[in-house]
CSV table of C-alpha atoms and ligand atoms in Angstrom, one decimal:
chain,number,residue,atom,x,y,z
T,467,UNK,CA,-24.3,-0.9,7.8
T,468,UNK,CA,-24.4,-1.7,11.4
T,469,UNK,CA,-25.1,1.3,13.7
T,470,UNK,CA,-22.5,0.0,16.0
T,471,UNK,CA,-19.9,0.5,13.8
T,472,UNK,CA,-17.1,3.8,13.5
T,473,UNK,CA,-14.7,4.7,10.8
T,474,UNK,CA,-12.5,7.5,12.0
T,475,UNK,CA,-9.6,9.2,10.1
T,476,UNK,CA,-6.2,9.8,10.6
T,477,UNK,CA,-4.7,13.1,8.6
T,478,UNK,CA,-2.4,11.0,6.1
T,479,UNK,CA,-5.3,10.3,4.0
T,480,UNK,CA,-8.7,12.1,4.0
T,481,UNK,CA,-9.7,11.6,0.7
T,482,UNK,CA,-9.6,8.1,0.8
T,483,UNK,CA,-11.1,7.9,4.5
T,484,UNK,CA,-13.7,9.6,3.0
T,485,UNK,CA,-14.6,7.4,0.3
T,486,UNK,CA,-14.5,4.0,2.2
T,487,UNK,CA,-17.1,6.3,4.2
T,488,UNK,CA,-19.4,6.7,1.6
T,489,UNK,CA,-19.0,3.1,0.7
T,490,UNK,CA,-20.0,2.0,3.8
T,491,UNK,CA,-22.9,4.9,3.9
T,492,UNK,CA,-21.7,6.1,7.1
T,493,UNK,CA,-19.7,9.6,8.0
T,494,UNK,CA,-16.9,9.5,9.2
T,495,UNK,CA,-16.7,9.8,13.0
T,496,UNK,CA,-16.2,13.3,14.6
T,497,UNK,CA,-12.5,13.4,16.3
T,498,UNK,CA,-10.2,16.3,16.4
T,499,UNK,CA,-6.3,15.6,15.7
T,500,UNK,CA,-4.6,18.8,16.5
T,501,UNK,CA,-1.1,19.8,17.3
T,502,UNK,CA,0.6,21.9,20.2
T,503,UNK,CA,2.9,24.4,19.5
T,504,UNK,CA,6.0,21.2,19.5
T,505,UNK,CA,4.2,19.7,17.4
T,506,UNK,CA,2.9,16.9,20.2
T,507,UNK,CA,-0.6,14.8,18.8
T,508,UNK,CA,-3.7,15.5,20.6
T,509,UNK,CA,-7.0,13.6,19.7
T,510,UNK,CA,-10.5,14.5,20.8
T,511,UNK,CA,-13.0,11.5,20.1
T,512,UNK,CA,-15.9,14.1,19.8
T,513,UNK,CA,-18.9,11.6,20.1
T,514,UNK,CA,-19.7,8.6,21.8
T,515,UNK,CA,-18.0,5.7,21.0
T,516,UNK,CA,-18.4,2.9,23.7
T,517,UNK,CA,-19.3,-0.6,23.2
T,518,UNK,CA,-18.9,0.3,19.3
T,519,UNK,CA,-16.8,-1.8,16.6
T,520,UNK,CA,-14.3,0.9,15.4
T,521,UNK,CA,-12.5,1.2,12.4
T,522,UNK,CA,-9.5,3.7,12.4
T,523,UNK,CA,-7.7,4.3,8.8
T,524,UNK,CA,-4.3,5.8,8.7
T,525,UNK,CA,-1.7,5.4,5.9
T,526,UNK,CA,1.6,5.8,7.9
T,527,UNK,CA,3.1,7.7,4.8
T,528,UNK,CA,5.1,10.5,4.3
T,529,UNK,CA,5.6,12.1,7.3
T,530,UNK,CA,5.4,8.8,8.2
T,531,UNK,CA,6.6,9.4,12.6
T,532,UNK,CA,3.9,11.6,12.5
T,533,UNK,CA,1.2,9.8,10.8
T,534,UNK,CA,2.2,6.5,12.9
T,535,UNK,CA,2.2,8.5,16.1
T,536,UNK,CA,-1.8,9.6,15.3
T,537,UNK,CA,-2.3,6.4,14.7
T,538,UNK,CA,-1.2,5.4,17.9
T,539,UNK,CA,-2.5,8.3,19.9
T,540,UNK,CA,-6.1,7.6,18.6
T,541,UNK,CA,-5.8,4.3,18.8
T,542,UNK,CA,-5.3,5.1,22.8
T,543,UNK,CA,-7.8,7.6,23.2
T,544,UNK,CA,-10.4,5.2,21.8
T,545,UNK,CA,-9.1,2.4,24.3
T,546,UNK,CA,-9.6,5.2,26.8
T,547,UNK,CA,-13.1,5.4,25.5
T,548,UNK,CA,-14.3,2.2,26.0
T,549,UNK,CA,-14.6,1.2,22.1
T,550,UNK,CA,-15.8,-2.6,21.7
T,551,UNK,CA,-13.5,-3.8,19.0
T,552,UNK,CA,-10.6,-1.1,17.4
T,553,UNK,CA,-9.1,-2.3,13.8
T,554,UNK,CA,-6.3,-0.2,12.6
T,555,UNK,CA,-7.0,-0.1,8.7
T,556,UNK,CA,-3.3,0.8,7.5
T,557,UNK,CA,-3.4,0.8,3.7
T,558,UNK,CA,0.3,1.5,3.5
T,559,UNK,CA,2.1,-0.1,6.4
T,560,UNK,CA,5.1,2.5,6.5
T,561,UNK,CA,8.3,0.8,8.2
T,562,UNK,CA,7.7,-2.9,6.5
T,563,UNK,CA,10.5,-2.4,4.4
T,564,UNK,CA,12.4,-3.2,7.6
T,565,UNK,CA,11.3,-6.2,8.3
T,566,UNK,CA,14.9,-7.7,8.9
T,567,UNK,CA,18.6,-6.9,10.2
T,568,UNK,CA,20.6,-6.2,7.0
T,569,UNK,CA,23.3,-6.2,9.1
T,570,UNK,CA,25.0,-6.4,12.6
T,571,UNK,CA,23.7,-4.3,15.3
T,572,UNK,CA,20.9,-3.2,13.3
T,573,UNK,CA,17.0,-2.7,14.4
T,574,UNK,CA,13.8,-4.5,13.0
T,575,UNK,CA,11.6,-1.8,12.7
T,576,UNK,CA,8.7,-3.4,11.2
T,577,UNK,CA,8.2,-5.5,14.6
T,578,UNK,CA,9.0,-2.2,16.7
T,579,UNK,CA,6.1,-0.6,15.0
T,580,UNK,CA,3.7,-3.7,14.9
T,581,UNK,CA,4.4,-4.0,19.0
T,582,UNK,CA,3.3,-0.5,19.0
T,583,UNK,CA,0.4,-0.7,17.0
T,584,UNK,CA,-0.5,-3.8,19.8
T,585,UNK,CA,0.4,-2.3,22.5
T,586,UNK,CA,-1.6,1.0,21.6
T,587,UNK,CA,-4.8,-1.1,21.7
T,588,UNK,CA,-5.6,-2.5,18.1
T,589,UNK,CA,-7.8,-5.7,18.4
T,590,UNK,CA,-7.1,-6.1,14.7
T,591,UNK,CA,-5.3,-4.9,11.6
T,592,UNK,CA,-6.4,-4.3,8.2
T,593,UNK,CA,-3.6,-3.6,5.5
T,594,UNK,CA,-3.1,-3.9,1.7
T,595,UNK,CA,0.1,-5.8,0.0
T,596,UNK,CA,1.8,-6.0,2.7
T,597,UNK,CA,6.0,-5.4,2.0
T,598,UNK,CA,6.7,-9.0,3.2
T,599,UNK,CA,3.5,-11.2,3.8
T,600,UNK,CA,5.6,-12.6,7.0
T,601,UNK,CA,4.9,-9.4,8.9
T,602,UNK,CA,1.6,-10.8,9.6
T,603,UNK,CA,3.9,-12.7,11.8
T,604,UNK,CA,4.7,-9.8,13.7
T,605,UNK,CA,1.8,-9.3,15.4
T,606,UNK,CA,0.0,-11.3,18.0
T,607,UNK,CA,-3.6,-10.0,16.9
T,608,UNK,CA,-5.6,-11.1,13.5
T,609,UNK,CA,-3.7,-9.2,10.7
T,610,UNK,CA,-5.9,-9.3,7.1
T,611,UNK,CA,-3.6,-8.1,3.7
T,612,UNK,CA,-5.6,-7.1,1.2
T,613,UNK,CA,-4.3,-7.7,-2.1
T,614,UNK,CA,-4.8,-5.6,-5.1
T,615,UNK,CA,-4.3,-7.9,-7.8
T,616,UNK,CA,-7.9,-8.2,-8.5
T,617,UNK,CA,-8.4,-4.1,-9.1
T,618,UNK,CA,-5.1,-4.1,-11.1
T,619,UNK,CA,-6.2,-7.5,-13.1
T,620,UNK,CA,-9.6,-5.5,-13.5
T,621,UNK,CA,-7.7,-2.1,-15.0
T,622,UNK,CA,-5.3,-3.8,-17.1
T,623,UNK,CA,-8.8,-5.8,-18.8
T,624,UNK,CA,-10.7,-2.4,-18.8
T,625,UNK,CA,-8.2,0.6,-19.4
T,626,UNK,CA,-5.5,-0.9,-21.3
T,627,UNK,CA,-7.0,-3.6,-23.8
T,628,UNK,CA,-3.8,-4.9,-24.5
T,629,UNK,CA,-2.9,-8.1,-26.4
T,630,UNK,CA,0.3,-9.7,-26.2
T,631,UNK,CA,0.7,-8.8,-23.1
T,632,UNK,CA,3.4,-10.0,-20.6
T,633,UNK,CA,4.0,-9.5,-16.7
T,634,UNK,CA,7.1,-8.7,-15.4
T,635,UNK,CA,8.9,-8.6,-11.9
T,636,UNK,CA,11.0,-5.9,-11.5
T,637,UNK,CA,13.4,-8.2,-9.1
T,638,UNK,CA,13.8,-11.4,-8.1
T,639,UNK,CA,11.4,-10.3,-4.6
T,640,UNK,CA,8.8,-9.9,-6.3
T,641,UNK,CA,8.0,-12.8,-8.0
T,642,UNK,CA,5.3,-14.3,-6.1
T,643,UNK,CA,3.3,-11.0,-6.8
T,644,UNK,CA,4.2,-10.8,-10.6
T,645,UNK,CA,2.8,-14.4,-10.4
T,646,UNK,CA,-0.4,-13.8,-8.7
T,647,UNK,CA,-1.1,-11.4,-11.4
T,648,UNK,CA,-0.2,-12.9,-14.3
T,649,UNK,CA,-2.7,-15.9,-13.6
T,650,UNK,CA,-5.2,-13.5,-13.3
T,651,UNK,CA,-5.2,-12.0,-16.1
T,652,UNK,CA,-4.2,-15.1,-18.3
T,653,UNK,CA,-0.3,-13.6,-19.2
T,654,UNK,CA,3.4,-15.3,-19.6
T,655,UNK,CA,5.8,-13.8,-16.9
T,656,UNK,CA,9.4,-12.3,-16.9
T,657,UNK,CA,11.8,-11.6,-14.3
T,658,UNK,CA,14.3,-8.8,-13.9
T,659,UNK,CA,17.5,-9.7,-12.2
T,660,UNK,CA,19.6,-6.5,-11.2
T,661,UNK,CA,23.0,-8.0,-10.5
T,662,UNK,CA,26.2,-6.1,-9.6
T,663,UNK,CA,29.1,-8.1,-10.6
T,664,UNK,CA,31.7,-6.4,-9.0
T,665,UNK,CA,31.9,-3.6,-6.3
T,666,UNK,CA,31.7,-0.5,-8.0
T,667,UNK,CA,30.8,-1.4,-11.2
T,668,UNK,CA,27.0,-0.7,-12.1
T,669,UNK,CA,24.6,-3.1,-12.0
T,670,UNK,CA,23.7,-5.3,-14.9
T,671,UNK,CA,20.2,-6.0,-15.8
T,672,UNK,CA,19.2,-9.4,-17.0
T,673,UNK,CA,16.0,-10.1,-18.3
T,674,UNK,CA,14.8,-13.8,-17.3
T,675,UNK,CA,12.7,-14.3,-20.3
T,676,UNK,CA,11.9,-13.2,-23.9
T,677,UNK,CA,10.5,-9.8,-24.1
T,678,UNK,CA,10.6,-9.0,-27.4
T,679,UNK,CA,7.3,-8.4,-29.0
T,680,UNK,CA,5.4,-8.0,-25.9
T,681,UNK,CA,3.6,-5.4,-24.1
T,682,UNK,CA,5.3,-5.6,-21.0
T,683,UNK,CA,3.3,-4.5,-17.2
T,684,UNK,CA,6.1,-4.3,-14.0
T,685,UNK,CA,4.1,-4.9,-11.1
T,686,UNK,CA,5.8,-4.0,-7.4
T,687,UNK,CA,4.9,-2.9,-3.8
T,688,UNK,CA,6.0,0.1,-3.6
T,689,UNK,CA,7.8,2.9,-5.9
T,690,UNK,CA,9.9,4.9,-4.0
T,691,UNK,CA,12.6,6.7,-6.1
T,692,UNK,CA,11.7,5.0,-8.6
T,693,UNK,CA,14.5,3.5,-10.2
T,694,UNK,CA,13.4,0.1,-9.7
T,695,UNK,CA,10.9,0.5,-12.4
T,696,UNK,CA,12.2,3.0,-14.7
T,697,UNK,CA,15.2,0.9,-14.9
T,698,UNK,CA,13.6,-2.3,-15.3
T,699,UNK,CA,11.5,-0.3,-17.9
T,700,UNK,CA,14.7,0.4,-19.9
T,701,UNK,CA,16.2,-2.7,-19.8
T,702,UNK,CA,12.5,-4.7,-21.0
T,703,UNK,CA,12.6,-1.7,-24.3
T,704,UNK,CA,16.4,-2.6,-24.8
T,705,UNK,CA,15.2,-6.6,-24.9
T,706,UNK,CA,12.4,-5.5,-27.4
T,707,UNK,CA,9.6,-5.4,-25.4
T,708,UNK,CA,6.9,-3.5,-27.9
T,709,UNK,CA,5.8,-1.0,-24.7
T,710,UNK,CA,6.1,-1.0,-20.9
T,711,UNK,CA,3.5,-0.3,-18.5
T,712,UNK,CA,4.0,0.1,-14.7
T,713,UNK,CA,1.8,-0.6,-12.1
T,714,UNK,CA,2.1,-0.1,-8.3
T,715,UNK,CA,0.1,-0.6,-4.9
T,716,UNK,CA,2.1,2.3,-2.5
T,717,UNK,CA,3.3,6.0,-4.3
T,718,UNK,CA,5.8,6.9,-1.7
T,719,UNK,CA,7.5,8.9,-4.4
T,720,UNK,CA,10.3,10.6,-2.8
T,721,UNK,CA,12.5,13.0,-4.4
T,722,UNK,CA,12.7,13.1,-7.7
T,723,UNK,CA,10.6,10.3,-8.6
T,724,UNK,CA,7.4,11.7,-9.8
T,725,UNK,CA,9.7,13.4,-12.8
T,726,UNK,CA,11.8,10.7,-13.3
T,727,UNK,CA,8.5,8.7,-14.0
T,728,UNK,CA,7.7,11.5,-16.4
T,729,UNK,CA,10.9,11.3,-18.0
T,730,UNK,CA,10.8,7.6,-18.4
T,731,UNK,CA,9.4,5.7,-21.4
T,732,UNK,CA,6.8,3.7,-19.1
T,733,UNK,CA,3.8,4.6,-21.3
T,734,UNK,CA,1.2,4.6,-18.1
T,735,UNK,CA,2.2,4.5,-14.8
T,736,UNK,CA,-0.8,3.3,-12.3
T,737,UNK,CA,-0.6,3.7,-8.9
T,738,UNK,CA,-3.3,3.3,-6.0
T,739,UNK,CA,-4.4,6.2,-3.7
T,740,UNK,CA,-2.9,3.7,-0.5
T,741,UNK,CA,-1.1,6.7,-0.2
T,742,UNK,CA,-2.9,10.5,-0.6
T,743,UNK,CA,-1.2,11.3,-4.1
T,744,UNK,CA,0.5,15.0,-4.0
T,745,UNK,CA,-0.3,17.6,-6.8
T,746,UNK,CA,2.9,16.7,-8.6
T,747,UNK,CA,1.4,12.9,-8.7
T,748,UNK,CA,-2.0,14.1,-10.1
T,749,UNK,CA,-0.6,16.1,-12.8
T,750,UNK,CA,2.2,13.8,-13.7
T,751,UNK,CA,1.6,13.1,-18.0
T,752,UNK,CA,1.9,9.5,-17.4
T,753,UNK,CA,0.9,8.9,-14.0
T,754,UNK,CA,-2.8,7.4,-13.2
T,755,UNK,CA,-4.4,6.7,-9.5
T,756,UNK,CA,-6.3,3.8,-9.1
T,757,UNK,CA,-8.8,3.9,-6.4
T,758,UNK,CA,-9.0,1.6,-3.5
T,759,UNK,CA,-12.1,2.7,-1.4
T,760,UNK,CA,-14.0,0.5,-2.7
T,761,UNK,CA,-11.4,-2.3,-2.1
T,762,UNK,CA,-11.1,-1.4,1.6
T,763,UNK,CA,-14.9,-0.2,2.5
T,764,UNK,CA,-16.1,-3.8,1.4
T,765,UNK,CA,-13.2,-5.3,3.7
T,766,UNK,CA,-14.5,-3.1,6.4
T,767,UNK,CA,-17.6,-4.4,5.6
T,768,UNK,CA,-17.1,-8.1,5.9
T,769,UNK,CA,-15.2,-7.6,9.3
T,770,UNK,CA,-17.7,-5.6,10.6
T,771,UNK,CA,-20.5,-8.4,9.6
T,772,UNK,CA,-17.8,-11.2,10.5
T,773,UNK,CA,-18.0,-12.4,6.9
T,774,UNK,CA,-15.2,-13.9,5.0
T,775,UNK,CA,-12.5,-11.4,4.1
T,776,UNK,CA,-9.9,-13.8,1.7
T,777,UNK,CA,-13.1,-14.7,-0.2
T,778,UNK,CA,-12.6,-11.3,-2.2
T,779,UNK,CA,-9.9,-12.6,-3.6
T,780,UNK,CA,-10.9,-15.7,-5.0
J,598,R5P,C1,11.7,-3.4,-2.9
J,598,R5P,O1,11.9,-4.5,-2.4
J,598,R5P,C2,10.4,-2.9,-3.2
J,598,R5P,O2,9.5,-3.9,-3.5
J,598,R5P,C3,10.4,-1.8,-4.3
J,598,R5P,O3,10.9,-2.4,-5.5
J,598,R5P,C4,11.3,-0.7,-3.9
J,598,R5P,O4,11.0,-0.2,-2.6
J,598,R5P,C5,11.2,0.4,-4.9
J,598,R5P,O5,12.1,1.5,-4.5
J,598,R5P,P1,12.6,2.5,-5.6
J,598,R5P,O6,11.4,3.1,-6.3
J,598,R5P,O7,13.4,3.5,-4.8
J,598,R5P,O8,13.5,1.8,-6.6
């Protein structure tokens, strides 16, 4: 790779910083990211970094003010430094959920956070299934999303070696995604549609087409609690479907998730390291984590180089 080019970590992720690193056949650049005694950031760049095209990745997960503050405060110190070029690589945008007022009087975080990524000094951002592809939109500088269709289309072919296989959306949102991957890998696709007909009354789950038989794969953004899928998982085994597999871009997995995933009949759960997976995630029974270094290193790459990026995913 280019000598003129950095990769520099953030804490949220090491393990992952460290294998888009070895991808790229570089170390990753020294920098110190301490903390005072409140708990304010502090970031030491400890080598020289001027006139160099600088890559910073940071997942702005769980603790996610934190993580985003690093990610700004390095971001600033390498400004400071006179770095040629800075690219925030954010594999998990944190905040994209809201990307809208659900109501009156309400903020839209997703552009607060974009302006501050901006303002911070970021030339460029780098980022992987973006919540809502519009928050591109948000930001004034070149924004690529990565997609991970192609490594998920890859597993399914490789790991599961299913037939009779069908696609499913676990909502009506994610449809265009469910889509994407059921071209790729050659498969019919379903639609869940959670409705709540009445306030108070719990929510009905309709299944927008025939399940039965199939070997079903939800497909989302994010899991979270994870009752979007495990739900959705019930509902596709109540239609018929023959077994349901899950698989997922960011593990935010708050709560009670990981064990509710456990608990569930999803037969494999996949989910990318976007997100550094805990100890719980890694020892989960049904739980597997899809790597994405390679994914990001080669994107790194082609920026780097000034290649075509949206040419991966052809
Ligand atoms: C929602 O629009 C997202 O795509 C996910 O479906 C949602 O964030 C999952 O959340 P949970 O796991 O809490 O159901």
């Amino acid at each position: 790779m280019s000598n003129s080019m950095k990769l520099i970590a953030g804490n949220s992720n090491r393990p992952l910083a460290e294998g888009v690193a070895s991808y790229l056949g570089l170390s990753l650049a020294k920098a110190q990211v301490k903390r005072f005694a409140d708990m304010e950031i502090f970031v030491e760049i400890q080598e020289n970094v001027r006139g160099e095209d600088v890559f910073i990745l940071q997942s702005t997960s769980f603790p996610a003010n934190d993580h985003l503050m690093e990610l700004l405060i390095i971001t600033d110190a390498l400004r400071r430094s006179s770095a040629k070029r800075i690219t925030a690589v954010v594999p998990y945008f944190g905040y994209a959920r809201q990307d809208r007022k659900p109501g009156p009087r309400t903020p839209i975080s997703a552009k607060l956070v974009s302006n501050l990524i901006t303002h911070a000094g970021a030339d460029r951002v780098l980022t992987l299934d973006l919540h809502a592809g519009q928050i591109q939109g948000f930001f004034d500088i070149p924004v690529d999303n990565l997609y991970g269709a192609p490594i998920i289309a890859r597993d399914i072919k490789q790991r599961l070696q299913l037939k009779n296989i069908m696609v499913v959306s676990p909502d009506v949102g994610g449809v265009v995604r469910a889509r994407a991957l059921a071209k790729r890998i050659d498969a019919p696709l379903s639609i869940v549609d959670k409705r709540r007909e009445r306030a108070g009354e719990s929510e009905v789950m309709n299944i927008i087409g025939d399940v039965e038989g199939y070997n079903c794969i939800l497909i989302d953004d994010i899991v979270d609690s994870g009752g979007t899928l495990c739900n959705a998982a019930e509902a596709l085994l109540k239609n018929g479907a023959a077994a349901v597999y899950a698989y997922c871009t960011h593990g935010v997995f708050s709560g009670g998730a990981v064990s509710r995933i456990s608990q569930s009949k999803i037969k494999e759960f996949v989910v990318t390291d976007s997100i550094m997976p805990t100890e719980a995630v890694k020892v989960a029974r049904n739980i597997r984590t899809l790597p994405i270094a390679e994914l990001l290193g080669e994107a790194i790459k082609r920026t780097a180089t000034e290649s075509s990026v949206s040419s991966l995913f052809d």
